[in-house]
Coordinates of C-alpha atoms in Angstrom, one line a residue:
M1 CA -36.0 4.4 -6.2
H2 CA -33.0 6.2 -5.9
P3 CA -32.0 8.7 -8.7
A4 CA -29.1 7.7 -11.3
V5 CA -27.3 10.5 -9.9
P6 CA -27.6 13.2 -6.8
N7 CA -28.7 16.5 -7.7
G8 CA -27.0 17.8 -4.3
F9 CA -27.7 17.7 -0.8
P10 CA -29.7 20.0 1.2
G11 CA -27.9 23.3 2.1
D12 CA -24.6 22.2 0.3
G13 CA -24.6 25.3 -2.0
P14 CA -23.0 24.8 -5.6
V15 CA -21.2 21.5 -6.4
L16 CA -17.7 22.0 -7.1
P17 CA -15.7 20.3 -9.7
S18 CA -14.1 16.9 -8.8
V19 CA -10.3 16.7 -8.8
S20 CA -10.2 13.0 -8.4
A21 CA -10.7 12.0 -11.9
S22 CA -8.2 14.1 -13.4
T23 CA -5.2 14.0 -11.0
L24 CA -5.7 10.2 -9.6
S25 CA -6.0 7.4 -11.6
G26 CA -9.8 6.9 -11.0
D27 CA -11.5 3.8 -12.2
D28 CA -15.2 4.7 -13.1
E29 CA -15.9 1.0 -12.8
V30 CA -15.9 1.3 -9.1
I31 CA -18.8 3.5 -9.0
R32 CA -20.8 1.6 -11.8
A33 CA -20.4 -1.5 -9.6
L34 CA -22.0 0.1 -6.8
L35 CA -24.8 1.8 -9.0
R36 CA -25.4 -1.7 -10.6
R37 CA -25.9 -3.3 -7.0
R38 CA -28.1 -0.5 -5.8
E39 CA -30.2 -0.9 -8.9
A40 CA -30.2 -4.6 -8.4
G41 CA -31.3 -4.4 -4.5
S42 CA -28.2 -6.6 -4.0
V43 CA -27.8 -7.2 -0.1
P44 CA -24.7 -8.2 2.0
G45 CA -24.3 -11.7 2.0
A46 CA -26.5 -12.5 -1.0
R47 CA -24.4 -10.9 -4.1
T48 CA -24.4 -12.6 -7.4
D49 CA -22.0 -10.2 -9.2
G50 CA -18.8 -12.2 -8.2
H51 CA -17.3 -8.8 -7.1
R52 CA -15.6 -8.2 -3.7
I53 CA -16.4 -4.2 -3.2
A54 CA -14.0 -2.5 -0.5
C55 CA -14.3 0.9 1.1
V56 CA -10.9 2.2 2.8
I57 CA -11.4 5.3 5.0
G58 CA -8.5 7.2 5.7
G59 CA -7.9 9.0 9.2
G60 CA -6.4 12.4 10.0
G61 CA -8.1 13.5 13.4
M62 CA -10.6 16.3 12.7
R63 CA -10.1 15.7 8.7
G64 CA -12.1 12.9 9.3
A65 CA -15.2 15.4 8.8
Y66 CA -14.6 15.2 5.0
A67 CA -14.8 11.4 5.3
G68 CA -17.8 11.8 7.4
G69 CA -19.7 13.9 4.6
M70 CA -18.4 11.4 2.0
V71 CA -20.1 8.4 4.1
H72 CA -23.3 10.6 4.2
A73 CA -23.6 11.1 0.7
L74 CA -23.1 7.4 0.0
E75 CA -25.7 6.5 2.3
T76 CA -28.4 9.5 1.2
T77 CA -27.8 7.9 -2.4
G78 CA -28.5 4.4 -1.5
L79 CA -25.0 3.1 -2.1
A80 CA -23.9 2.5 1.6
D81 CA -25.2 -1.4 1.4
A82 CA -23.2 -2.0 -1.5
F83 CA -19.9 -2.7 -0.1
D84 CA -18.7 -6.2 1.1
V85 CA -15.8 -5.1 3.4
V86 CA -14.9 -1.7 5.3
Y87 CA -11.3 -0.8 6.0
G88 CA -11.1 2.3 8.8
V89 CA -7.9 3.8 10.1
S90 CA -7.8 6.4 13.2
A91 CA -10.7 8.7 12.5
G92 CA -11.6 6.4 9.7
A93 CA -12.6 3.6 11.8
F94 CA -15.1 5.6 13.6
V95 CA -16.6 6.7 10.3
G96 CA -16.4 3.3 9.0
T97 CA -18.5 2.0 12.0
A98 CA -21.0 4.6 11.0
L99 CA -21.2 3.4 7.5
V100 CA -21.6 -0.3 8.3
L101 CA -24.3 0.4 10.9
G102 CA -26.3 3.0 8.7
H103 CA -25.5 6.2 11.1
G104 CA -24.4 8.2 8.0
Y105 CA -25.9 11.3 9.1
D106 CA -24.0 11.0 12.9
S107 CA -20.8 10.4 10.8
A108 CA -21.3 13.9 9.1
R109 CA -22.6 15.5 12.3
I110 CA -20.3 14.1 14.9
F111 CA -17.5 16.3 14.0
P112 CA -18.8 19.8 14.2
D113 CA -21.4 19.0 16.8
D114 CA -19.6 16.9 19.3
M115 CA -16.0 17.0 18.7
A116 CA -15.1 20.3 17.7
C117 CA -14.7 21.4 21.2
K118 CA -12.1 21.7 24.3
E119 CA -13.4 18.8 25.9
F120 CA -12.0 16.7 23.2
I121 CA -9.3 19.0 21.9
D122 CA -7.3 21.3 24.4
P123 CA -3.8 22.3 23.9
R124 CA -3.9 23.7 27.6
R125 CA -3.5 19.9 28.7
L126 CA -0.1 19.7 27.4
G127 CA 2.6 19.0 30.1
T128 CA -0.4 17.9 32.4
R129 CA -1.3 14.4 33.0
R130 CA -4.2 14.6 30.8
P131 CA -4.0 14.0 27.3
M132 CA -4.7 16.9 24.8
V133 CA -7.0 14.7 22.7
S134 CA -9.8 13.3 25.1
L135 CA -10.5 9.8 23.8
D136 CA -12.3 9.2 27.1
H137 CA -14.6 12.1 26.2
L138 CA -15.0 10.3 22.7
I139 CA -15.7 7.0 23.3
D140 CA -17.1 6.9 26.9
D141 CA -19.5 10.1 26.4
I142 CA -20.3 11.1 22.9
L143 CA -20.7 7.6 21.6
V144 CA -22.5 6.4 24.7
H145 CA -24.6 9.3 25.4
V146 CA -25.0 11.6 22.6
K147 CA -24.6 9.4 19.3
P148 CA -24.5 5.9 20.9
A149 CA -22.9 3.5 18.7
D150 CA -23.8 -0.2 18.7
W151 CA -20.5 -1.7 19.0
E152 CA -21.7 -5.4 19.5
A153 CA -23.8 -5.2 16.3
L154 CA -20.2 -5.1 14.3
R155 CA -19.2 -8.7 15.4
D156 CA -21.6 -10.8 13.2
H157 CA -22.4 -8.1 10.8
P158 CA -22.4 -9.2 7.1
V159 CA -20.1 -6.5 6.3
P160 CA -16.9 -6.8 8.2
L161 CA -15.3 -3.8 9.7
R162 CA -11.5 -4.0 9.9
V163 CA -9.9 -1.6 12.1
L164 CA -6.4 -0.9 11.5
V165 CA -3.8 -0.6 14.2
T166 CA -0.1 -0.2 14.9
D167 CA 2.1 -2.6 17.3
A168 CA 3.7 -0.2 19.5
A169 CA 6.6 -2.6 19.9
D170 CA 7.7 -2.6 16.2
M171 CA 5.6 -0.3 14.4
T172 CA 3.9 -3.1 12.0
S173 CA 0.5 -2.9 11.0
H174 CA -2.2 -5.3 12.2
V175 CA -6.0 -5.5 11.7
L176 CA -8.7 -6.1 14.4
E177 CA -12.1 -7.4 13.4
R178 CA -15.1 -9.7 14.4
L179 CA -14.2 -8.7 18.0
P180 CA -16.8 -10.5 20.6
T181 CA -17.6 -7.8 23.0
R182 CA -18.5 -3.9 23.4
E183 CA -15.6 -3.7 25.5
D184 CA -13.1 -5.1 22.9
W185 CA -14.3 -2.9 20.2
R186 CA -14.1 0.3 22.4
R187 CA -10.6 -0.7 23.1
A188 CA -9.9 -1.3 19.4
M189 CA -11.2 2.4 18.8
R190 CA -9.1 3.9 21.3
A191 CA -6.0 2.1 20.1
T192 CA -6.5 3.1 16.3
A193 CA -6.6 6.6 17.3
T194 CA -4.0 6.7 20.2
I195 CA -0.7 8.9 19.6
P196 CA 1.4 8.7 22.4
W197 CA 1.9 12.4 24.1
L198 CA -1.1 13.6 22.3
A199 CA -3.8 11.1 22.9
G200 CA -2.8 8.9 25.7
P201 CA -0.8 5.7 26.1
P202 CA -0.5 2.5 24.0
V203 CA -3.8 0.3 24.1
R204 CA -3.2 -3.4 25.4
I205 CA -5.3 -5.8 23.5
G206 CA -4.4 -9.3 24.2
D207 CA -0.7 -9.5 24.4
R208 CA 0.3 -6.5 22.4
R209 CA 0.1 -2.7 22.6
Y210 CA -1.2 -0.7 20.1
I211 CA -1.3 2.7 18.8
D212 CA -2.8 4.8 16.1
G213 CA -3.4 2.8 12.7
S214 CA -2.4 5.5 10.6
I215 CA 1.4 5.4 11.6
S216 CA 2.0 2.1 9.9
D217 CA -0.7 2.1 7.3
P218 CA -2.8 5.3 6.7
M219 CA -4.7 4.2 3.5
P220 CA -4.9 0.5 3.6
V221 CA -5.9 -0.2 -0.3
L222 CA -3.0 -2.6 -0.8
R223 CA -4.0 -4.8 2.4
A224 CA -7.7 -4.7 0.8
L225 CA -6.4 -5.9 -2.5
R226 CA -4.2 -8.9 -0.8
D227 CA -7.4 -9.5 1.0
G228 CA -9.2 -10.2 -2.3
A229 CA -10.9 -6.9 -3.1
T230 CA -11.8 -6.6 -6.6
H231 CA -13.0 -3.2 -6.3
V232 CA -11.8 -0.6 -4.0
L233 CA -13.2 3.1 -3.2
A234 CA -10.9 5.0 -1.0
L235 CA -12.3 8.1 0.9
L236 CA -9.4 10.4 1.4
T237 CA -9.4 13.3 4.1
R238 CA -6.9 15.4 2.2
T239 CA -6.8 17.2 -1.2
V240 CA -4.8 15.9 -3.8
P241 CA -2.4 18.8 -3.5
E242 CA -2.1 18.2 0.2
L243 CA -1.1 14.7 -0.7
R244 CA 1.5 15.6 -3.1
R245 CA 3.0 18.6 -1.6
S246 CA 6.8 18.5 -1.8
E247 CA 8.8 16.7 0.6
P248 CA 9.3 18.5 4.1
G249 CA 12.8 19.4 5.2
T250 CA 15.0 16.9 6.7
R251 CA 14.5 18.4 10.3
P252 CA 10.9 17.1 11.6
P253 CA 8.9 19.8 13.3
L254 CA 8.8 20.7 16.8
W255 CA 5.7 18.4 17.7
A256 CA 7.1 15.2 15.8
R257 CA 10.5 15.8 17.7
S258 CA 8.2 15.8 21.0
I259 CA 6.6 12.5 20.1
D260 CA 10.1 11.2 19.3
V261 CA 11.3 11.7 22.8
V262 CA 8.4 9.3 24.1
V263 CA 8.8 6.5 21.3
P264 CA 12.0 6.9 19.0
G265 CA 11.0 7.2 15.5
L266 CA 7.3 7.6 16.0
G267 CA 7.5 11.3 15.0
A268 CA 9.0 11.2 11.7
M269 CA 6.4 8.3 10.7
T270 CA 3.5 10.6 11.8
Q271 CA 4.4 12.9 9.3
D272 CA 1.8 13.0 6.2
V273 CA 3.8 13.0 3.3
R274 CA 6.0 10.1 4.1
R275 CA 3.1 8.0 5.5
H276 CA 0.8 8.2 2.4
A277 CA 3.6 7.9 -0.3
D278 CA 3.1 4.0 -1.0
S279 CA -0.6 4.4 -1.0
L280 CA -0.8 7.3 -3.3
A281 CA 1.6 5.5 -5.7
L282 CA -1.0 2.7 -5.7
L283 CA -4.0 5.1 -6.4
S284 CA -2.2 7.3 -8.8
D285 CA -1.0 4.7 -11.2
A286 CA -3.3 2.6 -13.6
A287 CA -0.3 0.3 -14.5
H288 CA 0.9 -0.2 -10.7
P289 CA 2.0 -3.9 -10.6
D290 CA -0.1 -4.3 -7.5
R291 CA -3.6 -3.5 -8.8
D292 CA -3.3 -6.8 -10.7
G293 CA -6.6 -6.0 -12.7
A294 CA -8.4 -4.9 -9.8
H295 CA -10.5 -1.5 -9.9
L296 CA -9.6 1.4 -7.8
M297 CA -11.1 4.8 -7.3
A298 CA -10.4 7.6 -4.7
I299 CA -12.6 10.4 -3.8
T300 CA -10.9 13.6 -2.5
P301 CA -12.2 16.9 -1.5
A302 CA -12.1 19.4 -4.2
R303 CA -10.5 21.8 -2.1
S304 CA -9.5 22.3 1.6
A305 CA -11.5 23.9 4.4
G306 CA -8.3 24.6 6.5
V307 CA -9.2 21.6 8.8
R308 CA -6.1 19.8 10.3
G309 CA -5.9 17.0 12.6
L310 CA -6.4 19.5 15.8
T311 CA -8.8 21.9 14.3
I312 CA -11.9 22.7 16.3
D313 CA -13.0 25.8 14.4
V314 CA -16.7 24.8 13.7
P315 CA -17.3 26.6 10.5
R316 CA -14.3 25.2 9.0
I317 CA -15.3 21.5 10.0
E318 CA -18.9 22.5 8.7
Q319 CA -17.4 23.2 5.4
A320 CA -15.4 20.1 5.2
V321 CA -18.4 18.0 5.9
V322 CA -20.0 19.9 2.8
L323 CA -17.1 19.3 0.7
G324 CA -16.9 15.4 1.5
R325 CA -20.7 15.2 0.4
E326 CA -19.9 17.4 -2.9
A327 CA -16.8 15.1 -3.7
V328 CA -19.1 12.1 -3.8
A329 CA -21.9 13.9 -5.7
S330 CA -19.2 15.1 -8.3
A331 CA -17.9 11.7 -8.5
L332 CA -21.3 10.1 -9.5
R333 CA -21.9 13.0 -11.9
A334 CA -18.4 12.3 -13.5
V335 CA -19.7 8.8 -14.2
S336 CA -23.1 9.8 -15.5
R337 CA -21.5 12.2 -18.1
G338 CA -19.2 9.4 -19.0

């Protein structure tokens, strides 16, 4: 049996207070529904409570270390099997794969152990024929030899993984799921993380070319609701102050302008504040009309470890993993106190 709430995780240090409940409109019923399923021994495909509980995992490159820590905590506390569907965007798609397949430890360790290196991210490759972010290294090396991913197991898994991608032709959001082969899944993972100029060209799947899913839908909470979710747990890879910081100036930064040279308009769409505004409004407002009676809860890191999308500083990334685990532990404790 698992304890009602965790007492922390080995090596984490003091648990920081959660900011989610006080600054986002968190609904404790999401956590309570997960706990009830855990205690009842509920398993995917044989639910009796009438709920449809979705986990939505945001991206953000190496910021995915926060989400990796969160998924590790959900698995450690016995809650990973309580979801009915998982949505993953960009780095969140890789973390979502770990959640579905029961690889929570790997989801936390892959960022500091395997991705925080120049083989994966190297600014010296800018201006060369090789992308600065090597998805080849991640998909063809790390996820094959170091922390193998059983992609084919996703096809018929009772908990579907829905990978968000963006159509490069019109910047609309699309979902890839139930893909038939290992190679299809690998292409989907490459597509959801591909930003032209930084991580390679658009990825062709069928008759479309796709790029990073977070460009069109960085936190697909609304999509989960429209797909029938009654409860949504959103795992965010930024602190609330980072999400709510003031709107940037009218002139995009240099990196965004550089991307616009390759795909006009793409650079502006990749800027954090603009991309997250709609999903943040949905998560923040308990009376939002699109909620329509559904229960939503966001878990965010309590403070920043200073990790950005292209960070390869191992101590910072290690701290981001810890903060992710602590955020889940704090959310569980908050429910217990309530």
